[in-house]
XYZ file of C-alpha atoms in Angstrom:
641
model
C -33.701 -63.915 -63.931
C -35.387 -65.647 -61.206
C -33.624 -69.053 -61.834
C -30.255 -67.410 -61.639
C -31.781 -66.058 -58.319
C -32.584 -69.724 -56.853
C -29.025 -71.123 -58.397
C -27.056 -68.501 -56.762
C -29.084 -69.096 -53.845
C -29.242 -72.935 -53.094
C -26.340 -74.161 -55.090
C -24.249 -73.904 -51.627
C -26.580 -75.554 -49.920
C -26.716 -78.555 -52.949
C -22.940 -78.429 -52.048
C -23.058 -79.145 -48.519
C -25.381 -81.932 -48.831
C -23.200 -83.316 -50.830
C -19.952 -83.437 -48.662
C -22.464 -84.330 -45.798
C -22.770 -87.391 -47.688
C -19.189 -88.498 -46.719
C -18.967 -86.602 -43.738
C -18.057 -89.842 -42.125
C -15.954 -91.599 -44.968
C -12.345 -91.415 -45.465
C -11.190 -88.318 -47.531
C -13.181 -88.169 -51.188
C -11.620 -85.370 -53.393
C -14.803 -85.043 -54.827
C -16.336 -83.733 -51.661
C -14.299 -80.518 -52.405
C -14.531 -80.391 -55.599
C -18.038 -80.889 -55.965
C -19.089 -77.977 -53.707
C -16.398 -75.524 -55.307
C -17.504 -75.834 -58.521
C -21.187 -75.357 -57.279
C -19.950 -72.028 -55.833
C -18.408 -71.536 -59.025
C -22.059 -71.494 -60.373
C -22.995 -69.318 -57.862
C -20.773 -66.735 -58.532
C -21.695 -67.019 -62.612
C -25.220 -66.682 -61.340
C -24.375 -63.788 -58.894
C -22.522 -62.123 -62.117
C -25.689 -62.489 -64.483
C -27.867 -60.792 -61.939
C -24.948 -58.125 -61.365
C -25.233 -57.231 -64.963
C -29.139 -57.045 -65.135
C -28.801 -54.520 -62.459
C -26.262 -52.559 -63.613
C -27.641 -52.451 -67.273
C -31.461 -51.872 -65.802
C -30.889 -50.390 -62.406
C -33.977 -52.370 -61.946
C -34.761 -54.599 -58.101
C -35.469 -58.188 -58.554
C -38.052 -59.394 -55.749
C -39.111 -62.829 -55.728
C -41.426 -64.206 -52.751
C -40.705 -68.439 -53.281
C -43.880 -69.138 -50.565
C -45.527 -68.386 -47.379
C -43.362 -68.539 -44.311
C -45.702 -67.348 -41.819
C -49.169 -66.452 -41.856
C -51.200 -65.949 -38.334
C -53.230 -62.875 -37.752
C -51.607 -59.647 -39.090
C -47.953 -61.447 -39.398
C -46.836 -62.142 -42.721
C -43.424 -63.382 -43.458
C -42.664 -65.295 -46.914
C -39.211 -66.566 -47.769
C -38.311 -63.469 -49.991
C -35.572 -62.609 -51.531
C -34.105 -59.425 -52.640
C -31.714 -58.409 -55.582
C -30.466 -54.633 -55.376
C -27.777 -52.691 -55.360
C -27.053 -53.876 -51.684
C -27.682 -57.252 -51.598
C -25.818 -58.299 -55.189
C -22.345 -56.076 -53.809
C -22.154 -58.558 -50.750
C -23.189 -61.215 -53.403
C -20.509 -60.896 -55.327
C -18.253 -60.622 -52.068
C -19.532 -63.445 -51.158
C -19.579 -65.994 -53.742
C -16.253 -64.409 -54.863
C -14.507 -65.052 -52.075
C -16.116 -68.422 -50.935
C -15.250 -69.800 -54.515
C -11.510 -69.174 -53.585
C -11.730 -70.118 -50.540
C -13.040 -73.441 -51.107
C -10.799 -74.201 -54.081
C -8.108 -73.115 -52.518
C -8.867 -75.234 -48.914
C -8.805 -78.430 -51.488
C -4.957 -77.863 -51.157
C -5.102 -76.681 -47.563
C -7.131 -79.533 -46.121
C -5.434 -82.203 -48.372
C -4.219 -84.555 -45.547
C -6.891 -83.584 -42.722
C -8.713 -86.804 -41.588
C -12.026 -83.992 -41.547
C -11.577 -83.236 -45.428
C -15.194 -84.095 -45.977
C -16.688 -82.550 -42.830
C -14.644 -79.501 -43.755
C -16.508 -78.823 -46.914
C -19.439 -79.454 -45.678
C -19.512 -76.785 -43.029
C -17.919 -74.227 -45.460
C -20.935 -74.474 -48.001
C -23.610 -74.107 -45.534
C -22.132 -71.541 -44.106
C -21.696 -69.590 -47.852
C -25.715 -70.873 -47.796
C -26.565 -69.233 -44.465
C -24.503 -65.859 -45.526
C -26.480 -65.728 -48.725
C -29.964 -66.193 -46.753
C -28.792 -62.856 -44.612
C -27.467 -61.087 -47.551
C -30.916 -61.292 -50.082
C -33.782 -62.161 -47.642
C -36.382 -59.109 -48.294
C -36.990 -59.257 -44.148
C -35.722 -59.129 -40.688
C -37.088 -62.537 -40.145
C -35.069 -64.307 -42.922
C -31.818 -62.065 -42.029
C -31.947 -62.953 -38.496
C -32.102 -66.581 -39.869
C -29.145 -66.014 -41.868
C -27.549 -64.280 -39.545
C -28.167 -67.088 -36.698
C -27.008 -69.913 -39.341
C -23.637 -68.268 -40.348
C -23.258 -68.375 -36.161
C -23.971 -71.889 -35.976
C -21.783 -72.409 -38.708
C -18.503 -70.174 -37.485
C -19.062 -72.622 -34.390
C -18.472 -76.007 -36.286
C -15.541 -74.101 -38.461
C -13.627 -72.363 -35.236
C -13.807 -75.417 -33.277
C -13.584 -77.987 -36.464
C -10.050 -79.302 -34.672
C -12.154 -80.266 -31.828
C -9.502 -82.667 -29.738
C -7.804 -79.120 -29.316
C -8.821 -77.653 -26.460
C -8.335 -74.451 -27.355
C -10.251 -74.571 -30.367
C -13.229 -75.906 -28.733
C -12.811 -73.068 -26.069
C -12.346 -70.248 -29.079
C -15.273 -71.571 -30.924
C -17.474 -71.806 -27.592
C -16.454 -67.783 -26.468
C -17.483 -66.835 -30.340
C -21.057 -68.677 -30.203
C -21.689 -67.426 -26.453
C -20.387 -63.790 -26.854
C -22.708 -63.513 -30.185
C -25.331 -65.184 -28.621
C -25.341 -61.935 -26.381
C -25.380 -59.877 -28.737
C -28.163 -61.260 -30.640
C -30.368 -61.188 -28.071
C -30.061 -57.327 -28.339
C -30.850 -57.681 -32.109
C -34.167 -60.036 -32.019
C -35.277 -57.131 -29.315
C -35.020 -54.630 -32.621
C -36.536 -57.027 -34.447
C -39.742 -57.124 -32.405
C -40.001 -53.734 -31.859
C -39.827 -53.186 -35.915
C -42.858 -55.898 -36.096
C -44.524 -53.882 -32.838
C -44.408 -50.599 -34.145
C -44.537 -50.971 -37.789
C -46.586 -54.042 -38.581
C -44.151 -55.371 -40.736
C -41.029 -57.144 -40.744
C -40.832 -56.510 -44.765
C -37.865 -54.042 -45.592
C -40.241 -52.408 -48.115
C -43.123 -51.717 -45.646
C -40.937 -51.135 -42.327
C -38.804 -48.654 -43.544
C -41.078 -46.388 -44.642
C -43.335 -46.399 -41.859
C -39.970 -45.440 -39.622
C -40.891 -42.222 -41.084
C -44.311 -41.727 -38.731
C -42.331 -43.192 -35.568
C -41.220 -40.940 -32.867
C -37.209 -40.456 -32.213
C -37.115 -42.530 -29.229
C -38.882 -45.374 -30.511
C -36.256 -45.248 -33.863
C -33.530 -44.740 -31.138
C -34.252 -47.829 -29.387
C -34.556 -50.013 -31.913
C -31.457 -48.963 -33.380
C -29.655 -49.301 -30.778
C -30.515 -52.972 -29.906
C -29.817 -53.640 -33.892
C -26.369 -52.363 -33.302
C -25.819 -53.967 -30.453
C -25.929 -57.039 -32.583
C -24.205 -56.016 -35.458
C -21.491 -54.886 -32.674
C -21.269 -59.173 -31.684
C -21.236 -60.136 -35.307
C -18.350 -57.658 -36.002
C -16.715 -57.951 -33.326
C -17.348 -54.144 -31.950
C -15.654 -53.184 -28.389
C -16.323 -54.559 -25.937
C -17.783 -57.905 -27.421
C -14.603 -57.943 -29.520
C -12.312 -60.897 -27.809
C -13.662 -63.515 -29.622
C -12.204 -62.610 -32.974
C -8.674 -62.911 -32.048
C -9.124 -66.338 -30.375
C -11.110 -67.609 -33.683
C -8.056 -67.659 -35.619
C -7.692 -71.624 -33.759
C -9.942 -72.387 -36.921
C -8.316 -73.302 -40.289
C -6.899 -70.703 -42.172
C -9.720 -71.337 -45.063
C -12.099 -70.381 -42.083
C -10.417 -67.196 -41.366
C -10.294 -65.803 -45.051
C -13.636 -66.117 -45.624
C -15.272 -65.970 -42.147
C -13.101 -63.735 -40.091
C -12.116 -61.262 -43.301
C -14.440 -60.976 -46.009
C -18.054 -62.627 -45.079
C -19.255 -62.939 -41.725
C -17.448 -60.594 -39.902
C -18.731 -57.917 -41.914
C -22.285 -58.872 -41.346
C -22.636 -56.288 -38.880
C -21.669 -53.430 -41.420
C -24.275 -54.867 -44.013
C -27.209 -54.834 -41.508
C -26.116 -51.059 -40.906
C -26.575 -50.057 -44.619
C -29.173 -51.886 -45.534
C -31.449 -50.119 -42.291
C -30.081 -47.059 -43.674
C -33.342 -45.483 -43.915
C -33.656 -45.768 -39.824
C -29.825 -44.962 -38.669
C -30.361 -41.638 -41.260
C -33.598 -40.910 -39.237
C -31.520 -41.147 -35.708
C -28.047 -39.358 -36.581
C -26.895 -39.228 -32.932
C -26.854 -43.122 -32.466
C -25.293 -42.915 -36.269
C -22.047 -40.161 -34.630
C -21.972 -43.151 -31.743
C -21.187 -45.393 -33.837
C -19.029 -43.254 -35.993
C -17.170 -42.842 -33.199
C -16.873 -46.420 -31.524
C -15.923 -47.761 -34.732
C -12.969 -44.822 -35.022
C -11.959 -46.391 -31.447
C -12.095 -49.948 -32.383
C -9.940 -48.873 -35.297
C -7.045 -47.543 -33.464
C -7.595 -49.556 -30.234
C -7.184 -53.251 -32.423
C -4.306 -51.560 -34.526
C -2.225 -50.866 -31.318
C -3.005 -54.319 -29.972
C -1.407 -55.650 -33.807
C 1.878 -53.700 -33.246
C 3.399 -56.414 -30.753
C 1.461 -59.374 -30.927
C 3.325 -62.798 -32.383
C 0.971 -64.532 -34.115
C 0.653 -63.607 -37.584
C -2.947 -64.583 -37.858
C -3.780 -62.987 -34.665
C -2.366 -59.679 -36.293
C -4.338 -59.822 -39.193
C -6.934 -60.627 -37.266
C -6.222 -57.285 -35.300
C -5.698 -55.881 -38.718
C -9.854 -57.121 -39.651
C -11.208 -55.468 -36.660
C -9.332 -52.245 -37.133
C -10.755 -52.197 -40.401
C -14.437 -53.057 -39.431
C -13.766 -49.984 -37.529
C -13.516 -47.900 -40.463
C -16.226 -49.469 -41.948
C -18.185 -48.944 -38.921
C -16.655 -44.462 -38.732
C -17.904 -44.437 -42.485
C -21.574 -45.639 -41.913
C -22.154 -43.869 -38.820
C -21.399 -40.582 -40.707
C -24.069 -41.360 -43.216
C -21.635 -42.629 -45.979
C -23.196 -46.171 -46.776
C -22.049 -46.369 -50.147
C -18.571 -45.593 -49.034
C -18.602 -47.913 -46.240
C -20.257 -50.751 -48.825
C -17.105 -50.085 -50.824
C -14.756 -50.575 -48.145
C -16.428 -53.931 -47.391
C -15.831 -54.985 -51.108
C -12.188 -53.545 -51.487
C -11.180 -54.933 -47.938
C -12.539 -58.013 -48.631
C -10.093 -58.809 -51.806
C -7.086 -57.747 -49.895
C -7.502 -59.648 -46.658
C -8.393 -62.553 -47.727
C -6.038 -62.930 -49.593
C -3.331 -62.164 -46.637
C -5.098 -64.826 -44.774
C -4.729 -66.723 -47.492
C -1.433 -66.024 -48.359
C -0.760 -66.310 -44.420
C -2.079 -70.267 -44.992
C 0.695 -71.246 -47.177
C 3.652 -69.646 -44.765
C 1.810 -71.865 -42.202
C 1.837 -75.063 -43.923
C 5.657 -73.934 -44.758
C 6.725 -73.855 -41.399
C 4.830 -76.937 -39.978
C 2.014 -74.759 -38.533
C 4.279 -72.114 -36.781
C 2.470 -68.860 -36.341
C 5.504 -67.000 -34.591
C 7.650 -64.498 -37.577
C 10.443 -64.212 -35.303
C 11.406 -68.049 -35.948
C 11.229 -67.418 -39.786
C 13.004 -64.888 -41.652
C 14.470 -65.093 -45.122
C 11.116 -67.329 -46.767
C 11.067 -64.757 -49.644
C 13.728 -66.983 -50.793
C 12.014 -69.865 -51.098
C 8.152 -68.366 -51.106
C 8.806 -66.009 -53.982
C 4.924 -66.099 -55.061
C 3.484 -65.924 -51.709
C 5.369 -62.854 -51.091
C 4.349 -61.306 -53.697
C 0.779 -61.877 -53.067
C 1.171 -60.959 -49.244
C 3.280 -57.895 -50.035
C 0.487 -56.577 -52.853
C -2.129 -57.317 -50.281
C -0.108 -55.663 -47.553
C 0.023 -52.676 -49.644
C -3.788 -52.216 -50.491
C -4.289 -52.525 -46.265
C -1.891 -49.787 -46.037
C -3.617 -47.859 -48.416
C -1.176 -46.801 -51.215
C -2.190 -45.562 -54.454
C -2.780 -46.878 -56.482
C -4.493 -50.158 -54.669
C -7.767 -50.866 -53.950
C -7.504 -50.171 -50.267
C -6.572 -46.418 -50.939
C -9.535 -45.219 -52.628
C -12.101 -46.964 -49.871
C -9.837 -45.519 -47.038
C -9.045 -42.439 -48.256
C -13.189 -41.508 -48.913
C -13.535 -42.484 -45.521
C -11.083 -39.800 -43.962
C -12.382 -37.200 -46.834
C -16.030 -38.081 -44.785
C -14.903 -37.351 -41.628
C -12.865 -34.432 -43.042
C -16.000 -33.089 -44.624
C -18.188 -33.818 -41.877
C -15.978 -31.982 -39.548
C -15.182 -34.903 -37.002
C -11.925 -34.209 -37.017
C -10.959 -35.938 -34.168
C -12.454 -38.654 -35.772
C -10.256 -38.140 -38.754
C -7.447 -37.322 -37.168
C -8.181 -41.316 -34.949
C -8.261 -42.667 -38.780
C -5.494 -41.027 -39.709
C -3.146 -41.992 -36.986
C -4.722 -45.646 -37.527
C -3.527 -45.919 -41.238
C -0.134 -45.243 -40.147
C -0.667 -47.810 -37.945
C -1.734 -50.175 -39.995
C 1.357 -49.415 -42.350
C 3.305 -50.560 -39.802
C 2.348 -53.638 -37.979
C 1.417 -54.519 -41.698
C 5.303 -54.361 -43.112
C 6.546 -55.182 -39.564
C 4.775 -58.837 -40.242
C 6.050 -58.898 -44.196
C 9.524 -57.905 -42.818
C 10.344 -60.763 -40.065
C 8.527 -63.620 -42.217
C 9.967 -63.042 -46.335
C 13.162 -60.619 -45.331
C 16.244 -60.547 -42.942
C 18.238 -63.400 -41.819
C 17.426 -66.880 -42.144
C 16.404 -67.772 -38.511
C 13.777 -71.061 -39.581
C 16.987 -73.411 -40.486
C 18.462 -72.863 -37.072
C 15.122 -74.373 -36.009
C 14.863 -77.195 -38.130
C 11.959 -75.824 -40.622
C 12.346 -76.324 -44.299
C 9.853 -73.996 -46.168
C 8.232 -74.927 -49.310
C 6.431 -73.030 -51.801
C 2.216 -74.116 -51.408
C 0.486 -75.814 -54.754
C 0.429 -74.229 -57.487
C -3.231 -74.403 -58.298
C -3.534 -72.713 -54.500
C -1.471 -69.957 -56.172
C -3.744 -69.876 -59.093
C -6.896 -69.734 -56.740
C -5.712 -66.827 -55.154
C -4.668 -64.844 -58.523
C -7.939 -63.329 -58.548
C -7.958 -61.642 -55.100
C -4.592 -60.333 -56.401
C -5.655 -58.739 -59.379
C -8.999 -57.302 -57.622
C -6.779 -56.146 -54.663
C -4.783 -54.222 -57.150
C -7.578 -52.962 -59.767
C -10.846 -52.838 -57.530
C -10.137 -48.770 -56.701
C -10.324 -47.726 -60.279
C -13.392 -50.012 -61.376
C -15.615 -49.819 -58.652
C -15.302 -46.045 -57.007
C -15.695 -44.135 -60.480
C -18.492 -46.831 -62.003
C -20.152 -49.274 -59.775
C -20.332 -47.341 -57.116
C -21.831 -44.691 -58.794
C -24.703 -46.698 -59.137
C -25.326 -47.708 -55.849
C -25.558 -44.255 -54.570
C -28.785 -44.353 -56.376
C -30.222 -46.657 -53.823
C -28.209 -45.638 -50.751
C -28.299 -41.787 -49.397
C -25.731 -40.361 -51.303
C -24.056 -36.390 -50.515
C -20.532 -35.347 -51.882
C -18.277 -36.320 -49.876
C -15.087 -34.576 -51.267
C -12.619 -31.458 -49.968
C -13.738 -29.038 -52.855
C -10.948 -26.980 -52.012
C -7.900 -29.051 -54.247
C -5.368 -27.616 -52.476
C -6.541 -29.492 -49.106
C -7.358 -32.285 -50.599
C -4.142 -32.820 -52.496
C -2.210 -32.037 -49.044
C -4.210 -33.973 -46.823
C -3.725 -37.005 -49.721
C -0.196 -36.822 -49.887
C 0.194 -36.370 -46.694
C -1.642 -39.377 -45.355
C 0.417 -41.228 -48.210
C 4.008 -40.002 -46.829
C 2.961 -40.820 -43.388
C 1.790 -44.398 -44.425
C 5.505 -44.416 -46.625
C 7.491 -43.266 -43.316
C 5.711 -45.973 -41.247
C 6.864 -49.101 -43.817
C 10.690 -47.336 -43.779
C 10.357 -47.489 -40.221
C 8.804 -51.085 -40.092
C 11.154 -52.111 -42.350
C 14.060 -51.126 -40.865
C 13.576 -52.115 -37.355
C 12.743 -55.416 -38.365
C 15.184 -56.414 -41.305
C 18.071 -55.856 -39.436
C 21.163 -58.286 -38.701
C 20.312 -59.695 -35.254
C 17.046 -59.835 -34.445
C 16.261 -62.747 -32.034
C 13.447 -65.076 -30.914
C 11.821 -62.593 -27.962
C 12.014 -64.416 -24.517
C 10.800 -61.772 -22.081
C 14.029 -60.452 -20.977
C 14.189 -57.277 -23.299
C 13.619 -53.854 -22.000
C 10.760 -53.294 -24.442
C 9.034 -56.561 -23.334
C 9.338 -55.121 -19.940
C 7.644 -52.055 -20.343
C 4.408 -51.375 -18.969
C 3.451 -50.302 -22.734
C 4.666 -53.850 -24.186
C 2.281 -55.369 -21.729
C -0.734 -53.705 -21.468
C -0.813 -54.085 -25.799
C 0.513 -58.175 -25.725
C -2.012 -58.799 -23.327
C -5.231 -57.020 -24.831
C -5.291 -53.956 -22.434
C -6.274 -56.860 -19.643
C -9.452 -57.091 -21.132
C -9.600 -60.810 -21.286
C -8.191 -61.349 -17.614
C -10.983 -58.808 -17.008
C -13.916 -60.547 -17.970
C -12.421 -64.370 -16.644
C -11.906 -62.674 -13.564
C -14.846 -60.292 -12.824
C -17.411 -61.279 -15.013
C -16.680 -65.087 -16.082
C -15.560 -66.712 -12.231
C -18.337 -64.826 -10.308
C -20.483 -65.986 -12.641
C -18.957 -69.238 -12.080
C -19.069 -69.528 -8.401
C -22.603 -67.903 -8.363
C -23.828 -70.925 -10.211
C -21.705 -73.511 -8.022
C -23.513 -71.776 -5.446
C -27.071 -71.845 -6.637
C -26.266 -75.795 -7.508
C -25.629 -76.482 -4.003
C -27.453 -74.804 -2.269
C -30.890 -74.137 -3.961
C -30.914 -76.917 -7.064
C -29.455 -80.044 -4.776
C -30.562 -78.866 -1.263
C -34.076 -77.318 -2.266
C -35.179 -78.496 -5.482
C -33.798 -82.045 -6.091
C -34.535 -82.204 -2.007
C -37.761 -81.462 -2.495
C -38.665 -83.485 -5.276
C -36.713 -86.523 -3.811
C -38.109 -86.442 -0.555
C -42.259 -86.413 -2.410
C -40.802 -89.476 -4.451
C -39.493 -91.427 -1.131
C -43.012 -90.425 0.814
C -44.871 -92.283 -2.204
C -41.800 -95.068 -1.958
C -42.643 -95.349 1.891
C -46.229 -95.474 1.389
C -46.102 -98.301 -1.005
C -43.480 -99.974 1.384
C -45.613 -99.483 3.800
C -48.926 -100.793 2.157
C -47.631 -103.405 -0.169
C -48.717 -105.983 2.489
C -52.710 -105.223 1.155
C -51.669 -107.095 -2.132
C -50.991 -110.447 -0.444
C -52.888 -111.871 -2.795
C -54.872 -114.070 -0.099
C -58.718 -113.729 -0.585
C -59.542 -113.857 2.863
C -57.389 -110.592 3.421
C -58.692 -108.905 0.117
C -62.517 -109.383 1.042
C -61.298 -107.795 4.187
C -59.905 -104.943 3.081
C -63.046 -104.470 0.421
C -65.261 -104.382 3.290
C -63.365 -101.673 5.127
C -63.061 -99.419 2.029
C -66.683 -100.028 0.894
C -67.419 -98.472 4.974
C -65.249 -96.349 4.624
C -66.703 -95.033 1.240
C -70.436 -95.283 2.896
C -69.121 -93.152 5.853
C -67.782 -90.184 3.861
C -70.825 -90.163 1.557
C -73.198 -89.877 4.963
C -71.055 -87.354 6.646
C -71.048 -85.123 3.166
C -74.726 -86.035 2.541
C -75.172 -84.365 6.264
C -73.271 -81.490 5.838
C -75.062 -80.638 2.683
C -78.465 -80.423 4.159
C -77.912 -78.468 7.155
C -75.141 -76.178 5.278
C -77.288 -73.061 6.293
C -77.094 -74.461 10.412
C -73.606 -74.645 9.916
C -72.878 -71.464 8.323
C -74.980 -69.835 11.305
C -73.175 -71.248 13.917
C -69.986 -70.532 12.124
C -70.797 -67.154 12.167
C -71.961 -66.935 15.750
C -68.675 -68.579 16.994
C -67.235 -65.655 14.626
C -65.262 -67.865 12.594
């Protein structure tokens, strides 16, 4: 099982070394193909080791060699096979094998097809380091890779200036946040000894709660960069100027839910601090609603899915700060199927409509994007959370944990969210696939995408639809054996089948309502002059509660004009004056002297005789001063000196 281990592992990696190779060619089909069918035979390998552990229930551990040795610091390269780490496998390699097959159509005419699939596998690589290293060390790794990575993917149109600007804000703002992380990191090695999962968490056990508070604070304050957690959350939104490709597997499914993995997998420490675990319960029940409210208005349908990812991090986030890993694990897996594949789905309405991102200018595409409807109306469904879809079981665990818990605030934050959700979801589905035609008016002439694109997505569609049923009553029954597991359910039926069909008739009114404010005869490009677009409300939620014009103007221009400052006035006027004016003293001394070297011996003997007297002199006056040191000291000390 160990080979299947190292395939699954480095068979990305083999894959981006390959379309490295031609980084700088002209477009070579088999730099896509090449690396998808590699991740092809990760995912096989990722499968094989799935089964082992589901038929043996049995952790694979494999140290490959030393990393770091020195003193009492030990850190191999180690990797890590359990319950944990092969779920976000799967996710992983799943979703990445899409992905990249599916970009082969995407990226057909981009002059950067090579490049393109060269940064996608090493970024599947650097996800799969984070995901199975067996220590903090090789996570943080992983976890700085997949950053470097999301950089050369956000900004991979880089003679946009925006995209170099969105990919710059999303390495700097989790940059930030991972200094707060490597802090954790070295108080782990400082207080435990270790930076090995198997020998740290257990010795949490002996620390005191502030200590454990500490550190798990700082390793959710970079968990809240890498998944995009108020208030290092803008960068998200503005990462959607990467390819579409980038966003499915990036912004939904992989990297974005880093944050959530490092949560459950330092389960053992966040169980062992419950108040920072009821903060971030309770931040991530805010994100939730906060990013849903910013999706009702906005205009950019990646943007609102987008929206749509954070709010559901959120949940993620509500789930594992209650002490429901396993459920929040799940709602990773199940989201990941379904918003991909929106993003996905999202990709081919893009390429439709020549790169338009606004649903107001389309209308009617169901007519000529039959299957991409379908596949964006499934997936719209499982976010909504509607039985029987995946995305009903995952959210509706989470609002029985905060139910059971007795946050019901919390729950009742959820709640409100999913009808949310319902809405902005079906509001999107509504303007692009239903209504009046209003693209033709505008000279766009939708097409239908590949049909092997189609095909590539098939399989998010079918998990999207059947991953509720297979994984809450089987798979995830098994994890609970590694993760803390206590029953979350409402063991009173009669609650539980009124709070369930409840939350399913309020999810029901919100699509009537979506779809019927926004499939009616009429509806217009907006311009600003509505009433609605007036409103204070319609403002404050288009433009990100102000948030962004916050930080440019308070954090990001005094920061600015500090450093203008500082350049002026300390680093040209001080420090480069300082350093000049030494140089030009040594300049005008050599000026000044150069006339010794005149290179007539007459002049040279002379200036050998009065440095040979000079030399005498000093060694007579030293030679004096040494012998009557004691004199000198005396009369020093007379004179009081």
């Amino acid at each position: 099982m160990e080979m299947f281990l190292y395939i699954a592992l480095f068979s990305p990696l083999v894959g981006s070394l390959f379309a490295a190779l031609f980084s700088m060619s002209p477009k070579t089909l088999w730099a896509g193909v090449v690396p998808s069918m590699l991740l092809g035979l990760s995912l096989i390998s990722s499968t094989i080791l799935l089964l082992m552990v589901l038929k043996t229930g049995t952790t694979l551990h494999v140290e490959m060699m030393t990393w770091m040795a020195t003193g009492d610091l030990y850190i191999p390269f180690g990797f890590v096979v359990d319950q944990v780490s092969i779920t976000m496998m799967m996710v992983v390699t799943l979703v990445s094998t899409v992905v990249h097959v599916y970009a082969i159509g995407y990226m057909d005419h981009d002059k950067g097809f090579n490049r393109f699939f060269a940064w996608l596998s090493a970024f599947v690589f650097s996800m799969m380091i984070l995901v199975m290293s067996d220590n903090f060390a090789g996570l943080f790794i992983g976890w700085e890779g997949v950053g470097l990575c999301s950089w050369g993917l956000i900004g991979f149109w880089y003679h946009k200036e925006s995209a170099t600007w969105a990919a710059n804000e999303a390495f700097i703002m989790n940059r930030i946040a991972d200094l707060g992380m490597l802090i954790g990191i070295f108080l782990i090695y400082w207080n435990t000894g270790s930076l090995q999962y198997d020998v740290a968490f257990p010795a949490f056990a002996a620390l005191d709660t502030s200590t454990l508070t500490w550190i798990g604070i700082f390793l959710f304050v970079g968990a809240m960069g890498k998944s995009a957690q108020f208030p290092l959350h803008t960068w998200l939104a503005d990462a959607m100027e990467g390819p579409t490709p980038v966003s499915a597997l990036i912004h939904a499914a992989t990297m974005v839910t880093a944050g959530v993995y490092l949560v459950v997998r330092s389960n053992e420490l966040f169980a062992l601090i419950p108040n920072v675990g009821l903060f971030i319960a309770s931040l991530g029940a805010f994100v939730a609603i906060f990013a849903a409210t910013m999706a009702l208005v906005n205009r950019d349908i990646k943007r609102v899915i987008a929206y749509s990812t954070l709010s559901q991090l959120g949940y993620m986030f509500a789930a594992a700060g209650l002490g429901a890993y396993w459920v929040a694990l799940f709602h990773l897996m199940a989201h990941a199927f379904f918003k991909a594949l929106l993003f996905l789905g999202a990709g081919n309405v893009m390429h439709a409509m020549h790169d338009e991102l606004d649903p107001f200018k389309m209308g009617g595409l169901g007519k000529h994007m039959k299957a991409t409807m379908i596949l964006m109306t499934l997936a719209s469904v499982a976010l909504a959370g509607i039985f029987p879809l995946a995305g009903f079981f995952s959210k509706d665990l989470i609002l029985e944990v905060a139910f059971v818990d007795h946050h019901f605030l919390i729950y009742s934050v959820l709640l409100l969210t999913a009808g949310l959700t319902a809405f902005y979801s079906f509001r999107i589905i509504a303007l692009i696939f239903h209504g009046e035609d209003r693209h033709t008016a505008l000279g766009f002439h939708p097409h239908e995408a590949y049909k092997f694109m189609l095909w590539a997505v098939s399989p998010l569609a079918i998990l999207a639809v059947i991953a509720g049923f297979t994984l809450k009553g089987g798979y995830f029954e098994m994890v609970t054996m590694l993760l803390p597991s206590t029953e979350y359910h409402v063991h009173n039926h009669t609650t539980y089948w009124i709070m369930t069909i409840g939350t399913q008739l309020f999810v029901l009114i919100a699509i009537f309502f979506a779809y019927k404010k926004y499939i009616a005869k009429g509806i217009k490009v907006p311009d600003g002059t509505s009433k609605m677009e007036n409103s204070f409300g319609y403002k404050l939620l288009i433009n990100q509660y102000y948030i962004p014009y916050f930080y440019e103007e308070y954090l990001v221009k005094p920061y600015r004009e500090l450093s203008t400052v500082l350049w002026e006035k300390i680093d040209m006027k001080v420090v480069d004056a300082t350093v000049d004016g030494i140089a030009n003293v040594f300049y005008s001394t050599g000026e000044a002297t150069r006339g010794m070297q005149s290179g007539n011996l007459s002049t040279m003997l002379k200036w050998m005789v009065a440095g040979l007297i000079g030399l005498l002199s000093l060694a007579v006056v030293f030679g004096l001063a040494a012998r009557h040191s004691d004199s000198i000291v005396s009369i020093l000390s007379g004179l009081g000196v």
